[in-house]
Amino acid sequence: MASRHLARSIVLQSLFEWDFYCQLKQTADANKEKGVVVKEVPKQRDLDEVIQRNLDHFGGEFDEKGFAKKLIKGVVEHLDEVDKIIQTSAPERPLNQLSIIDRNVLRMGLYELMYQDKDEVPPKVAINEAIELGKNFGGPSSGKFINGVLGTVFKQMQESGEIQK
């Protein structure tokens, strides 16, 4: 497995864990507000600890740990903007109803497509990597869904001149 693909896989696993515990806490809080008795919820994971643990466990001595940390930090820094783009590009699938895998693959792909240095990660590489992650970790239609969303955003970026044709 190529180093950057492995880095993206580790970032996806880390975002999955982080997002899972965020969702768990939100659900517990909503249930408490409704008066439902909720057992103790595990605390939200610190993202820096999660990524470091996963890099140590799955990455070994590979040379793209810096890339993985930059990617996960960028996704989180631009989370609100990226989530709005997902909602706009796929209005038939509300963000909170997407699988955790699809949601986080889209977040990663959109971050790389929109904010990453285009010389470091060309747009088509960002899209192809996201599609592969979706196929490998998501459901049967994840790859097609991710391709559709990222393809739509890519076309819009070409039309606005953000990406050269």
CSV table of C-alpha atoms in Angstrom, one decimal:
chain,number,residue,atom,x,y,z
A,1,MET,CA,0.0,0.0,0.0
A,2,ALA,CA,1.4,3.4,-1.0
A,3,SER,CA,2.4,5.6,1.9
A,4,ARG,CA,-0.1,8.4,1.3
A,5,HIS,CA,-2.9,5.9,0.8
A,6,LEU,CA,-2.0,4.3,4.2
A,7,ALA,CA,-1.9,7.8,5.7
A,8,ARG,CA,-5.4,8.5,4.4
A,9,SER,CA,-6.6,5.2,5.7
A,10,ILE,CA,-5.3,6.0,9.2
A,11,VAL,CA,-6.8,9.5,9.1
A,12,LEU,CA,-10.1,8.0,8.1
A,13,GLN,CA,-10.0,5.5,11.0
A,14,SER,CA,-9.1,8.3,13.4
A,15,LEU,CA,-11.9,10.6,12.1
A,16,PHE,CA,-14.3,7.7,12.4
A,17,GLU,CA,-13.5,7.1,16.0
A,18,TRP,CA,-13.6,10.8,16.8
A,19,ASP,CA,-16.9,11.3,14.9
A,20,PHE,CA,-18.5,8.2,16.5
A,21,TYR,CA,-17.9,9.5,20.0
A,22,CYS,CA,-19.1,13.0,19.0
A,23,GLN,CA,-22.4,11.5,17.7
A,24,LEU,CA,-22.7,9.3,20.8
A,25,LYS,CA,-22.4,12.3,23.1
A,26,GLN,CA,-24.9,14.3,21.0
A,27,THR,CA,-27.4,11.5,21.1
A,28,ALA,CA,-27.0,11.0,24.9
A,29,ASP,CA,-27.4,14.8,25.4
A,30,ALA,CA,-30.5,14.9,23.3
A,31,ASN,CA,-32.0,11.9,25.2
A,32,LYS,CA,-31.2,13.6,28.6
A,33,GLU,CA,-33.1,16.7,27.4
A,34,LYS,CA,-36.1,14.5,26.7
A,35,GLY,CA,-35.9,13.0,30.2
A,36,VAL,CA,-34.5,9.6,29.1
A,37,VAL,CA,-32.2,8.0,31.6
A,38,VAL,CA,-28.8,7.7,30.0
A,39,LYS,CA,-26.0,5.5,31.3
A,40,GLU,CA,-22.6,7.0,31.5
A,41,VAL,CA,-21.3,7.9,28.0
A,42,PRO,CA,-17.6,7.4,27.2
A,43,LYS,CA,-15.9,10.8,27.0
A,44,GLN,CA,-15.2,12.3,23.6
A,45,ARG,CA,-11.8,11.3,22.3
A,46,ASP,CA,-9.0,13.8,21.9
A,47,LEU,CA,-8.3,13.9,18.2
A,48,ASP,CA,-4.5,14.4,18.6
A,49,GLU,CA,-4.3,11.4,20.9
A,50,VAL,CA,-6.4,9.3,18.5
A,51,ILE,CA,-4.3,10.1,15.4
A,52,GLN,CA,-1.1,9.6,17.3
A,53,ARG,CA,-2.2,6.2,18.6
A,54,ASN,CA,-3.4,5.1,15.2
A,55,LEU,CA,-0.2,6.3,13.5
A,56,ASP,CA,1.9,4.4,16.0
A,57,HIS,CA,-0.2,1.2,15.8
A,58,PHE,CA,-0.9,1.1,12.0
A,59,GLY,CA,1.8,3.3,10.5
A,60,GLY,CA,4.9,1.8,12.0
A,61,GLU,CA,7.9,3.6,10.5
A,62,PHE,CA,6.3,4.9,7.3
A,63,ASP,CA,7.3,8.3,6.1
A,64,GLU,CA,4.0,10.1,5.8
A,65,LYS,CA,3.1,10.8,9.4
A,66,GLY,CA,3.4,14.5,8.8
A,67,PHE,CA,1.1,14.3,5.9
A,68,ALA,CA,-1.5,12.4,8.0
A,69,LYS,CA,-1.3,15.0,10.8
A,70,LYS,CA,-1.6,17.9,8.3
A,71,LEU,CA,-4.6,16.2,6.7
A,72,ILE,CA,-6.6,15.5,9.8
A,73,LYS,CA,-5.8,19.0,11.2
A,74,GLY,CA,-7.0,20.6,8.0
A,75,VAL,CA,-10.2,18.6,7.9
A,76,VAL,CA,-11.1,19.6,11.4
A,77,GLU,CA,-10.1,23.3,10.8
A,78,HIS,CA,-12.4,23.4,7.8
A,79,LEU,CA,-15.1,21.1,9.2
A,80,ASP,CA,-17.9,23.7,9.1
A,81,GLU,CA,-17.2,24.8,5.5
A,82,VAL,CA,-16.8,21.2,4.3
A,83,ASP,CA,-20.0,20.1,6.0
A,84,LYS,CA,-21.9,22.9,4.4
A,85,ILE,CA,-20.6,21.9,1.0
A,86,ILE,CA,-21.7,18.3,1.6
A,87,GLN,CA,-25.2,19.5,2.6
A,88,THR,CA,-25.4,21.6,-0.5
A,89,SER,CA,-24.0,19.0,-2.9
A,90,ALA,CA,-26.1,16.1,-1.5
A,91,PRO,CA,-29.3,17.7,-0.1
A,92,GLU,CA,-31.2,14.4,-0.4
A,93,ARG,CA,-28.8,12.9,2.2
A,94,PRO,CA,-28.6,15.0,5.4
A,95,LEU,CA,-25.2,15.0,6.9
A,96,ASN,CA,-26.3,13.3,10.1
A,97,GLN,CA,-27.9,10.5,8.1
A,98,LEU,CA,-24.8,9.7,6.2
A,99,SER,CA,-22.7,6.7,7.4
A,100,ILE,CA,-19.8,7.8,9.5
A,101,ILE,CA,-17.5,6.4,6.8
A,102,ASP,CA,-19.1,8.3,3.9
A,103,ARG,CA,-19.3,11.5,5.9
A,104,ASN,CA,-15.6,11.4,6.8
A,105,VAL,CA,-14.3,10.3,3.4
A,106,LEU,CA,-16.2,13.2,1.9
A,107,ARG,CA,-14.7,15.5,4.5
A,108,MET,CA,-11.2,14.3,3.6
A,109,GLY,CA,-11.8,14.4,-0.1
A,110,LEU,CA,-13.3,17.9,-0.1
A,111,TYR,CA,-10.5,19.2,2.2
A,112,GLU,CA,-7.9,17.9,-0.2
A,113,LEU,CA,-9.8,19.1,-3.3
A,114,MET,CA,-10.4,22.6,-2.0
A,115,TYR,CA,-7.7,23.5,0.5
A,116,GLN,CA,-4.7,21.3,-0.1
A,117,ASP,CA,-1.8,22.5,-2.3
A,118,LYS,CA,-2.7,21.4,-5.8
A,119,ASP,CA,1.0,20.6,-6.6
A,120,GLU,CA,1.1,18.3,-3.5
A,121,VAL,CA,-2.2,16.6,-4.1
A,122,PRO,CA,-3.7,17.1,-7.6
A,123,PRO,CA,-7.5,17.4,-7.6
A,124,LYS,CA,-8.0,14.1,-9.5
A,125,VAL,CA,-5.8,12.3,-7.1
A,126,ALA,CA,-7.8,13.6,-4.2
A,127,ILE,CA,-11.0,12.4,-5.8
A,128,ASN,CA,-9.6,9.0,-6.8
A,129,GLU,CA,-8.2,8.4,-3.3
A,130,ALA,CA,-11.5,9.3,-1.7
A,131,ILE,CA,-13.4,7.0,-4.0
A,132,GLU,CA,-11.0,4.1,-3.2
A,133,LEU,CA,-11.4,4.8,0.6
A,134,GLY,CA,-15.2,4.7,0.1
A,135,LYS,CA,-15.1,1.5,-1.8
A,136,ASN,CA,-12.7,-0.2,0.7
A,137,PHE,CA,-14.3,1.0,3.9
A,138,GLY,CA,-17.9,2.0,3.0
A,139,GLY,CA,-21.0,0.3,1.8
A,140,PRO,CA,-21.8,-1.0,-1.7
A,141,SER,CA,-22.8,2.4,-3.1
A,142,SER,CA,-20.2,4.6,-1.2
A,143,GLY,CA,-17.8,4.9,-4.1
A,144,LYS,CA,-20.5,6.1,-6.5
A,145,PHE,CA,-21.9,8.5,-4.0
A,146,ILE,CA,-18.5,10.0,-3.1
A,147,ASN,CA,-17.6,10.2,-6.8
A,148,GLY,CA,-20.9,12.1,-7.5
A,149,VAL,CA,-20.4,14.6,-4.7
A,150,LEU,CA,-16.7,15.3,-5.4
A,151,GLY,CA,-17.3,15.3,-9.1
A,152,THR,CA,-19.9,18.0,-8.7
A,153,VAL,CA,-17.7,20.1,-6.6
A,154,PHE,CA,-14.8,19.6,-9.0
A,155,LYS,CA,-16.9,20.8,-11.9
A,156,GLN,CA,-18.0,23.8,-10.0
A,157,MET,CA,-14.4,24.7,-9.1
A,158,GLN,CA,-13.4,24.4,-12.8
A,159,GLU,CA,-16.3,26.6,-13.9
A,160,SER,CA,-15.4,29.3,-11.3
A,161,GLY,CA,-11.7,29.1,-12.4
A,162,GLU,CA,-10.4,27.7,-9.0
A,163,ILE,CA,-9.1,24.7,-10.9
A,164,GLN,CA,-7.7,24.8,-14.4
A,165,LYS,CA,-9.4,22.6,-17.0
